[in-house]
PDB file of C-alpha atoms in Angstrom:
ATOM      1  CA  UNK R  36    -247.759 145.637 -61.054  1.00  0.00           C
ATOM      2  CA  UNK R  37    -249.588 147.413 -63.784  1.00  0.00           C
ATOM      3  CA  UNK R  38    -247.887 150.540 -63.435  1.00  0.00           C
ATOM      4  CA  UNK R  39    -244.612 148.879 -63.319  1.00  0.00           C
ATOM      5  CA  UNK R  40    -245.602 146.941 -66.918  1.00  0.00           C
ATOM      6  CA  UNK R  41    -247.176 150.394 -68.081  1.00  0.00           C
ATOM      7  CA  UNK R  42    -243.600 152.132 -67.487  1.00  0.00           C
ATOM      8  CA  UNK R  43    -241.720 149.613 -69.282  1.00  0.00           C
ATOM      9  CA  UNK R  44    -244.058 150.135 -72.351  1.00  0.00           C
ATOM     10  CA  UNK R  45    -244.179 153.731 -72.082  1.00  0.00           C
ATOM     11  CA  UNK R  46    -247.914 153.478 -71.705  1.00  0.00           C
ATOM     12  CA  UNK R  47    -249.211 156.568 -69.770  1.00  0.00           C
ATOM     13  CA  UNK R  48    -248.863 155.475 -66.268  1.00  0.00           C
ATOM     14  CA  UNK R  49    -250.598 158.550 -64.600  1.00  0.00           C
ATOM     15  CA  UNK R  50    -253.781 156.421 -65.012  1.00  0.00           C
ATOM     16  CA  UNK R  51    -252.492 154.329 -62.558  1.00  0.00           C
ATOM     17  CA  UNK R  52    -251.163 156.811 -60.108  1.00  0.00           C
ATOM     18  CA  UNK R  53    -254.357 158.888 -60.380  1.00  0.00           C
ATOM     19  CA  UNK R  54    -256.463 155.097 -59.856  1.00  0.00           C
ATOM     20  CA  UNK R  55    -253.775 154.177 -56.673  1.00  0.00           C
ATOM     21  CA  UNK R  56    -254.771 157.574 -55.413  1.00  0.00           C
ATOM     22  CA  UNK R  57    -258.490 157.173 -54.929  1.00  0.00           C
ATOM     23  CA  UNK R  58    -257.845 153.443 -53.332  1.00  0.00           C
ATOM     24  CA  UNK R  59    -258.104 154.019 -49.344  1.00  0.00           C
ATOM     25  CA  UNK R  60    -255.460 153.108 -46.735  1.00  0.00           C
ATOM     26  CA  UNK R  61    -254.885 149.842 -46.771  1.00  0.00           C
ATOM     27  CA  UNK R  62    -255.308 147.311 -43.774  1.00  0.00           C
ATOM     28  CA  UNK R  63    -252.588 146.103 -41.713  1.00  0.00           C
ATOM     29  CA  UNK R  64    -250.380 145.761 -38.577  1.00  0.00           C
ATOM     30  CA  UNK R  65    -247.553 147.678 -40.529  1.00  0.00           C
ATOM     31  CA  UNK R  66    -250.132 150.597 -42.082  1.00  0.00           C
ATOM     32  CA  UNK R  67    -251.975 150.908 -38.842  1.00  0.00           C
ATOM     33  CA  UNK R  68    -248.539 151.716 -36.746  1.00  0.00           C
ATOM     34  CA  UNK R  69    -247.152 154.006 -38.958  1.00  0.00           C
ATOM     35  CA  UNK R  70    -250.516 155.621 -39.185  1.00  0.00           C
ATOM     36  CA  UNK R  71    -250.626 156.303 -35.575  1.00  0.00           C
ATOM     37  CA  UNK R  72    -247.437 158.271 -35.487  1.00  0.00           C
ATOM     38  CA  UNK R  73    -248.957 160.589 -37.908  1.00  0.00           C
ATOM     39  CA  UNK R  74    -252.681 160.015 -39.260  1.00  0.00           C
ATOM     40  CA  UNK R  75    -252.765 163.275 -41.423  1.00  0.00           C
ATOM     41  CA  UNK R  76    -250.032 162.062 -43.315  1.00  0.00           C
ATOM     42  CA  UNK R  77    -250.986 158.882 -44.781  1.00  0.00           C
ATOM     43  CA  UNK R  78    -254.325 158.835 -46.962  1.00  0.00           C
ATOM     44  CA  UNK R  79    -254.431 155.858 -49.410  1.00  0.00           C
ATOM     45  CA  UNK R  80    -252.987 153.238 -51.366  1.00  0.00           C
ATOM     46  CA  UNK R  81    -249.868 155.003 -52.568  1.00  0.00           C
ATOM     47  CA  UNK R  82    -248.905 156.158 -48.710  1.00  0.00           C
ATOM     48  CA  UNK R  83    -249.610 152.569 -47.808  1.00  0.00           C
ATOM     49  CA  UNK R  84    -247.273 150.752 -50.457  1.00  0.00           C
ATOM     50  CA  UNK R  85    -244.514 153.918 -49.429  1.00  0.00           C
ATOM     51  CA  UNK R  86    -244.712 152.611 -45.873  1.00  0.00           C
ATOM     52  CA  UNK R  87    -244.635 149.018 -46.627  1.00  0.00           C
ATOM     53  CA  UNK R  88    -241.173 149.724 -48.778  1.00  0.00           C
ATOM     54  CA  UNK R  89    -239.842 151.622 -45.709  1.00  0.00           C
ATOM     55  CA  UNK R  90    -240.216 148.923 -43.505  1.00  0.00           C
ATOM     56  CA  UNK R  91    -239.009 146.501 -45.743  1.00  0.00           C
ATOM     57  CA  UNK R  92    -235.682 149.160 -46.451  1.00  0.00           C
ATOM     58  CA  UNK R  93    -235.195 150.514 -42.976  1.00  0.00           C
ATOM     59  CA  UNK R  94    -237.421 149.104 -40.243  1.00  0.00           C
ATOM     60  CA  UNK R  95    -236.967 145.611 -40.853  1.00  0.00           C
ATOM     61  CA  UNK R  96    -232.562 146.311 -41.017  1.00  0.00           C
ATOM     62  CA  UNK R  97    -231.938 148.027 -38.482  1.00  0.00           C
ATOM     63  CA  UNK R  98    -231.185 150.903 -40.619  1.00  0.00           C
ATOM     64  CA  UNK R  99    -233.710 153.582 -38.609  1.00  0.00           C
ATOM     65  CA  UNK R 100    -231.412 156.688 -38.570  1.00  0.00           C
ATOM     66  CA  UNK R 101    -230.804 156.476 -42.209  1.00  0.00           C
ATOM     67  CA  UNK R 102    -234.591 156.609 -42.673  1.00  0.00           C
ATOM     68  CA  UNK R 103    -236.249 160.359 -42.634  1.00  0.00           C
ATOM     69  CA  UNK R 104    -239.369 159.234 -40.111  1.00  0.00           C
ATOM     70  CA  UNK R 105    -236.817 156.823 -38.192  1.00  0.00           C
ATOM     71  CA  UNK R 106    -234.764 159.705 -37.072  1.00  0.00           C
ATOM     72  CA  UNK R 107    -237.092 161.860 -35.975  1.00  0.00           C
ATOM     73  CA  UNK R 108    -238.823 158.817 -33.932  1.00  0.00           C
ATOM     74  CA  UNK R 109    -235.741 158.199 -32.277  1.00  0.00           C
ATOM     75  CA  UNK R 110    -234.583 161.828 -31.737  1.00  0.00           C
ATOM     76  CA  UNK R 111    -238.258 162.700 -30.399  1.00  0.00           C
ATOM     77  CA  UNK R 112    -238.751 165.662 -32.878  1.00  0.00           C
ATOM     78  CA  UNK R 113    -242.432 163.547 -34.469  1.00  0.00           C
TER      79      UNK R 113
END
């Protein structure tokens, strides 16, 4: 939310990337079973907010083929 308020103000909002960065993974059913598919991948806060938006875009509308991970679940190339 603050880097959303700091872009609308044009207030330098790579001190938010660079704080969303050093946050760890965070905790939950969604996180933890993308994070099995590929642990290496997925290393803190902003990985965790990127998977909760692809669930909420894809996963959760049936739309898994137009997703870049979803297709490569389903076509067994991950």
């Amino acid at each position: 939310m603050q880097y959303a308020f700091a872009k609308s103000n044009h207030i330098a909002e790579e001190s938010y990337l660079d704080l969303i960065t050093e946050v760890g993974l965070e905790k939950n059913s969604v996180v933890k079973n993308f994070y099995q598919l590929k642990p290496k991948l997925f290393k803190n806060a902003m990985h965790s907010q990127s998977l909760l938006q692809l669930k909420r875009s894809y996963c959760d509308v049936n739309r898994c083929l137009k997703c870049a991970l979803g297709a490569k679940f389903i076509k067994g190339k991950y």
